[in-house]
Amino acid sequence: MNLTLRVWRQTNASDPGRFLTYPATNLIPDMSFLEMLDVVNEQLIVRGEEPIAFDSDCREGICGTCSLVINGIPHGGQKGTTACQLHLRHFKDGDTITIEPWRAKAFPVVKDLVVDRAAFDRIIQAGGFVSVSTGGVPDANAIPVPKHDADRAMDAAQCIGCGACVAACKNASAMLFVAAKVSHLGLLPQGKVEKDRRVGNMVRAMDAEGFGNCTVTGSCEAVCPKEIRLNFIARMNRDYAAALWQRE
Ligand code: SF4
Ligand code: FES
């Protein structure tokens, strides 16, 4: 396959940035999108040019590090798929592909396609701890958890913290991410002790980081590679209201 890439190049956060065009030639359809960028980078290095900076780690769809907006869609628009698991067979020979970083005020560009997502870490930190008794490991069946709660907690726990939900949202809202994190602990007995404090602290941290509010357009759910459902946001709003009520 031969493709043409329009890639966002930006030296640092204060550089205005620009698109540059690169040919990507002799590609194999079974290559992943990131392997294609590796090939292009090897060619750039051979020519003595600066390689394209992009984030990746596991390349298995589990760490949430890859963060590319491909043809205007975070992670490229394949349902339930991260950019690292996207393969070239989903494109046509001769296609021109536009690649950009996540764009949100709370995610400043570090370089080219790499953004700083430390705001997510600070929200997680604001969530604090979970009360667990020290001592021996309890038997798995010692704390009964209703099946429905366990299933929903596991659904929420699938969030890999990639930030695609923020990048897709016209308000740069982080509510799908925060709702997933609030829910996966709040639904389980072990996380219930600090539930009210946790939701309040995480929502306040989210607002302080400059993320926008949710206006229920659903773009976050549409691009989420882990298919986190919008109804977790409704659940977080209920938890937050209940926590405020308790505090009053
Ligand atoms: S909710 Fe989905 S899109 Fe948002 S950070 Fe989690 S996995 Fe990524
Ligand atoms: S590199 Fe880990 S999810 Fe893509």
Tab-separated table of C-alpha atoms and ligand atoms in Angstrom:
chain	number	residue	atom	x	y	z
A	1	MET	CA	0.000	0.000	0.000
A	2	ASN	CA	1.029	3.588	-0.561
A	3	LEU	CA	-0.475	6.391	1.514
A	4	THR	CA	-0.001	10.127	1.884
A	5	LEU	CA	0.145	11.433	5.458
A	6	ARG	CA	-0.742	14.978	6.532
A	7	VAL	CA	0.883	15.129	9.964
A	8	TRP	CA	0.653	17.875	12.606
A	9	ARG	CA	4.183	19.043	13.457
A	10	GLN	CA	4.725	21.304	16.457
A	11	THR	CA	8.082	21.863	18.131
A	12	ASN	CA	6.695	22.732	21.574
A	13	ALA	CA	3.662	24.202	23.328
A	14	SER	CA	4.441	27.772	22.217
A	15	ASP	CA	5.012	26.874	18.529
A	16	PRO	CA	1.823	27.546	16.471
A	17	GLY	CA	2.323	24.232	14.598
A	18	ARG	CA	1.535	23.237	10.997
A	19	PHE	CA	0.637	20.269	8.808
A	20	LEU	CA	3.464	18.677	6.808
A	21	THR	CA	2.906	16.056	4.114
A	22	TYR	CA	4.860	12.790	3.959
A	23	PRO	CA	4.626	9.834	1.567
A	24	ALA	CA	4.276	6.437	3.291
A	25	THR	CA	5.205	3.796	0.730
A	26	ASN	CA	5.540	-0.014	0.438
A	27	LEU	CA	3.297	-0.619	3.456
A	28	ILE	CA	1.747	-3.979	4.357
A	29	PRO	CA	-2.048	-3.914	4.983
A	30	ASP	CA	-1.606	-5.967	8.185
A	31	MET	CA	0.664	-3.320	9.704
A	32	SER	CA	-0.777	-1.375	12.609
A	33	PHE	CA	-1.145	2.379	12.291
A	34	LEU	CA	1.735	2.913	14.726
A	35	GLU	CA	3.986	0.470	12.823
A	36	MET	CA	3.333	2.593	9.744
A	37	LEU	CA	4.497	5.677	11.677
A	38	ASP	CA	7.600	3.707	12.776
A	39	VAL	CA	8.419	3.032	9.103
A	40	VAL	CA	7.935	6.690	8.167
A	41	ASN	CA	10.130	7.739	11.109
A	42	GLU	CA	12.924	5.373	10.040
A	43	GLN	CA	12.864	6.995	6.596
A	44	LEU	CA	12.912	10.491	8.148
A	45	ILE	CA	15.901	9.562	10.335
A	46	VAL	CA	17.804	8.154	7.312
A	47	ARG	CA	17.174	11.472	5.513
A	48	GLY	CA	18.465	13.377	8.562
A	49	GLU	CA	15.046	14.843	9.365
A	50	GLU	CA	13.326	15.062	12.772
A	51	PRO	CA	11.125	11.968	13.384
A	52	ILE	CA	7.436	12.465	14.215
A	53	ALA	CA	6.877	12.397	17.991
A	54	PHE	CA	3.912	10.245	19.025
A	55	ASP	CA	2.935	8.371	22.203
A	56	SER	CA	2.665	4.612	22.559
A	57	ASP	CA	3.410	1.910	25.104
A	58	CYS	CA	1.584	-1.456	25.179
A	59	ARG	CA	0.380	-1.384	21.537
A	60	GLU	CA	-2.254	-3.898	22.686
A	61	GLY	CA	-5.135	-1.533	23.439
A	62	ILE	CA	-4.768	-1.717	27.223
A	63	CYS	CA	-2.595	1.155	28.457
A	64	GLY	CA	-4.318	4.209	26.964
A	65	THR	CA	-1.080	5.863	25.857
A	66	CYS	CA	-1.665	6.132	22.096
A	67	SER	CA	-3.495	9.335	21.281
A	68	LEU	CA	-3.965	10.178	17.618
A	69	VAL	CA	-6.823	11.974	15.919
A	70	ILE	CA	-7.010	10.177	12.560
A	71	ASN	CA	-9.037	11.839	9.813
A	72	GLY	CA	-10.756	13.972	12.451
A	73	ILE	CA	-11.745	11.103	14.791
A	74	PRO	CA	-9.885	10.199	18.006
A	75	HIS	CA	-8.411	6.680	17.519
A	76	GLY	CA	-9.606	6.644	13.888
A	77	GLY	CA	-13.266	5.659	14.172
A	78	GLN	CA	-13.079	1.832	14.248
A	79	LYS	CA	-15.602	0.796	16.933
A	80	GLY	CA	-13.951	-0.198	20.229
A	81	THR	CA	-10.435	0.187	18.795
A	82	THR	CA	-7.423	2.179	19.979
A	83	ALA	CA	-5.066	3.793	17.452
A	84	CYS	CA	-2.441	1.133	18.217
A	85	GLN	CA	-4.891	-1.646	17.278
A	86	LEU	CA	-6.034	0.054	14.075
A	87	HIS	CA	-4.656	-1.694	10.976
A	88	LEU	CA	-3.909	-0.330	7.531
A	89	ARG	CA	-6.342	-2.795	5.917
A	90	HIS	CA	-9.099	-0.404	7.030
A	91	PHE	CA	-7.728	2.218	4.620
A	92	LYS	CA	-7.553	2.197	0.821
A	93	ASP	CA	-4.385	2.184	-1.231
A	94	GLY	CA	-3.689	5.791	-2.275
A	95	ASP	CA	-5.615	7.358	0.646
A	96	THR	CA	-4.521	10.651	2.177
A	97	ILE	CA	-4.717	10.446	5.984
A	98	THR	CA	-4.676	13.422	8.349
A	99	ILE	CA	-3.087	12.837	11.775
A	100	GLU	CA	-3.411	15.312	14.663
A	101	PRO	CA	-2.909	15.306	18.445
A	102	TRP	CA	-5.750	15.398	21.010
A	103	ARG	CA	-6.894	19.028	21.046
A	104	ALA	CA	-8.059	20.359	24.425
A	105	LYS	CA	-6.880	23.231	26.634
A	106	ALA	CA	-6.292	20.813	29.525
A	107	PHE	CA	-4.070	18.621	27.282
A	108	PRO	CA	-1.289	20.989	26.084
A	109	VAL	CA	0.806	19.748	23.142
A	110	VAL	CA	4.280	18.636	24.228
A	111	LYS	CA	5.556	17.954	20.714
A	112	ASP	CA	3.941	16.984	17.381
A	113	LEU	CA	1.332	14.338	18.296
A	114	VAL	CA	2.246	14.061	22.003
A	115	VAL	CA	0.060	15.840	24.575
A	116	ASP	CA	0.433	16.199	28.338
A	117	ARG	CA	-2.370	14.225	30.037
A	118	ALA	CA	-1.142	14.800	33.609
A	119	ALA	CA	-4.504	16.495	34.314
A	120	PHE	CA	-6.054	12.999	34.343
A	121	ASP	CA	-3.459	11.839	36.901
A	122	ARG	CA	-4.303	14.780	39.167
A	123	ILE	CA	-8.023	13.906	38.994
A	124	ILE	CA	-7.232	10.308	39.956
A	125	GLN	CA	-5.035	11.553	42.832
A	126	ALA	CA	-7.909	13.739	44.052
A	127	GLY	CA	-10.002	10.557	44.362
A	128	GLY	CA	-7.855	9.497	47.310
A	129	PHE	CA	-7.721	6.037	48.812
A	130	VAL	CA	-9.942	3.002	49.286
A	131	SER	CA	-10.434	1.633	52.827
A	132	VAL	CA	-9.185	-1.926	53.072
A	133	SER	CA	-8.458	-3.877	56.221
A	134	THR	CA	-4.838	-4.879	56.516
A	135	GLY	CA	-4.069	-8.458	57.474
A	136	GLY	CA	-4.679	-11.694	55.683
A	137	VAL	CA	-6.207	-11.766	52.214
A	138	PRO	CA	-9.974	-12.312	52.624
A	139	ASP	CA	-11.611	-15.179	50.742
A	140	ALA	CA	-13.058	-14.028	47.444
A	141	ASN	CA	-16.558	-14.947	48.567
A	142	ALA	CA	-16.300	-13.242	52.001
A	143	ILE	CA	-17.679	-9.936	50.649
A	144	PRO	CA	-20.860	-10.623	48.674
A	145	VAL	CA	-21.218	-8.335	45.646
A	146	PRO	CA	-24.480	-8.386	43.661
A	147	LYS	CA	-23.852	-9.661	40.115
A	148	HIS	CA	-25.373	-6.544	38.543
A	149	ASP	CA	-23.043	-4.263	40.546
A	150	ALA	CA	-20.007	-6.423	39.786
A	151	ASP	CA	-20.791	-6.359	36.054
A	152	ARG	CA	-21.258	-2.582	35.990
A	153	ALA	CA	-18.115	-1.999	38.055
A	154	MET	CA	-16.148	-4.130	35.593
A	155	ASP	CA	-17.671	-2.246	32.636
A	156	ALA	CA	-16.526	1.054	34.197
A	157	ALA	CA	-13.104	-0.333	35.121
A	158	GLN	CA	-12.378	-0.926	31.441
A	159	CYS	CA	-11.569	2.786	30.997
A	160	ILE	CA	-7.888	3.032	30.038
A	161	GLY	CA	-7.613	6.797	30.614
A	162	CYS	CA	-6.687	7.557	27.009
A	163	GLY	CA	-8.498	10.903	26.801
A	164	ALA	CA	-10.243	10.266	23.465
A	165	CYS	CA	-13.537	11.275	25.113
A	166	VAL	CA	-12.086	14.727	25.839
A	167	ALA	CA	-10.651	15.065	22.335
A	168	ALA	CA	-13.997	14.196	20.723
A	169	CYS	CA	-16.109	16.516	22.878
A	170	LYS	CA	-16.902	20.043	21.648
A	171	ASN	CA	-16.693	21.140	25.312
A	172	ALA	CA	-13.492	19.144	26.002
A	173	SER	CA	-15.421	17.472	28.807
A	174	ALA	CA	-13.736	14.741	30.836
A	175	MET	CA	-16.996	13.519	32.347
A	176	LEU	CA	-16.993	10.080	30.705
A	177	PHE	CA	-13.500	9.388	32.080
A	178	VAL	CA	-14.298	10.711	35.572
A	179	ALA	CA	-17.668	8.931	35.627
A	180	ALA	CA	-15.981	5.623	34.790
A	181	LYS	CA	-13.405	6.076	37.540
A	182	VAL	CA	-15.987	7.191	40.129
A	183	SER	CA	-18.297	4.283	39.261
A	184	HIS	CA	-15.887	1.389	39.226
A	185	LEU	CA	-14.961	2.003	42.882
A	186	GLY	CA	-18.289	3.418	44.092
A	187	LEU	CA	-20.238	0.352	42.968
A	188	LEU	CA	-18.181	-2.090	45.039
A	189	PRO	CA	-18.436	-2.486	48.837
A	190	GLN	CA	-14.687	-1.879	49.252
A	191	GLY	CA	-14.964	1.549	47.605
A	192	LYS	CA	-18.262	2.631	49.148
A	193	VAL	CA	-16.734	3.951	52.408
A	194	GLU	CA	-15.190	7.007	50.729
A	195	LYS	CA	-17.756	7.236	47.915
A	196	ASP	CA	-19.187	10.676	48.746
A	197	ARG	CA	-15.824	12.302	49.402
A	198	ARG	CA	-14.311	10.727	46.295
A	199	VAL	CA	-16.943	11.940	43.826
A	200	GLY	CA	-16.835	15.489	45.239
A	201	ASN	CA	-13.050	15.703	45.118
A	202	MET	CA	-12.773	14.242	41.617
A	203	VAL	CA	-15.468	16.479	40.135
A	204	ARG	CA	-13.856	19.561	41.721
A	205	ALA	CA	-10.430	18.487	40.392
A	206	MET	CA	-11.937	17.986	36.913
A	207	ASP	CA	-13.392	21.515	36.938
A	208	ALA	CA	-10.137	23.021	38.256
A	209	GLU	CA	-8.181	21.423	35.373
A	210	GLY	CA	-10.290	23.355	32.852
A	211	PHE	CA	-12.330	20.505	31.333
A	212	GLY	CA	-15.749	21.552	30.063
A	213	ASN	CA	-19.176	20.348	31.114
A	214	CYS	CA	-21.255	17.605	29.490
A	215	THR	CA	-24.044	18.626	27.110
A	216	VAL	CA	-24.924	15.004	26.267
A	217	THR	CA	-23.946	15.016	22.591
A	218	GLY	CA	-22.575	11.481	22.991
A	219	SER	CA	-19.387	12.010	20.960
A	220	CYS	CA	-17.347	10.659	23.902
A	221	GLU	CA	-19.240	7.361	23.932
A	222	ALA	CA	-18.953	7.090	20.136
A	223	VAL	CA	-15.138	7.241	20.121
A	224	CYS	CA	-14.368	5.474	23.419
A	225	PRO	CA	-12.187	2.452	22.579
A	226	LYS	CA	-13.521	0.650	25.660
A	227	GLU	CA	-17.161	1.508	24.861
A	228	ILE	CA	-17.821	3.168	28.224
A	229	ARG	CA	-21.520	4.039	28.219
A	230	LEU	CA	-22.924	7.548	28.596
A	231	ASN	CA	-25.197	6.405	31.425
A	232	PHE	CA	-22.160	6.333	33.745
A	233	ILE	CA	-22.222	10.157	33.506
A	234	ALA	CA	-25.834	10.189	34.707
A	235	ARG	CA	-24.765	7.867	37.532
A	236	MET	CA	-21.914	10.209	38.526
A	237	ASN	CA	-24.267	13.207	38.523
A	238	ARG	CA	-26.599	11.343	40.902
A	239	ASP	CA	-23.656	10.375	43.152
A	240	TYR	CA	-22.414	13.975	43.142
A	241	ALA	CA	-25.852	15.383	44.049
A	242	ALA	CA	-26.214	12.805	46.838
A	243	ALA	CA	-22.743	13.692	48.163
A	244	LEU	CA	-23.634	17.420	48.223
A	245	TRP	CA	-26.883	16.603	50.036
A	246	GLN	CA	-24.984	14.542	52.635
A	247	ARG	CA	-22.529	17.405	53.198
A	248	GLU	CA	-25.349	19.902	53.705
B	1	SF4	S1	-13.841	6.878	28.958
B	1	SF4	FE1	-13.103	5.824	27.087
B	1	SF4	S2	-12.303	7.488	25.800
B	1	SF4	FE2	-12.461	8.310	27.892
B	1	SF4	S3	-10.456	7.981	28.854
B	1	SF4	FE3	-11.739	6.177	29.360
B	1	SF4	S4	-11.280	4.684	27.722
B	1	SF4	FE4	-10.546	6.667	26.958
B	2	FES	S1	-0.368	1.977	23.059
B	2	FES	FE1	-1.407	1.110	24.796
B	2	FES	S2	-3.514	1.397	24.282
B	2	FES	FE2	-2.468	2.049	22.489
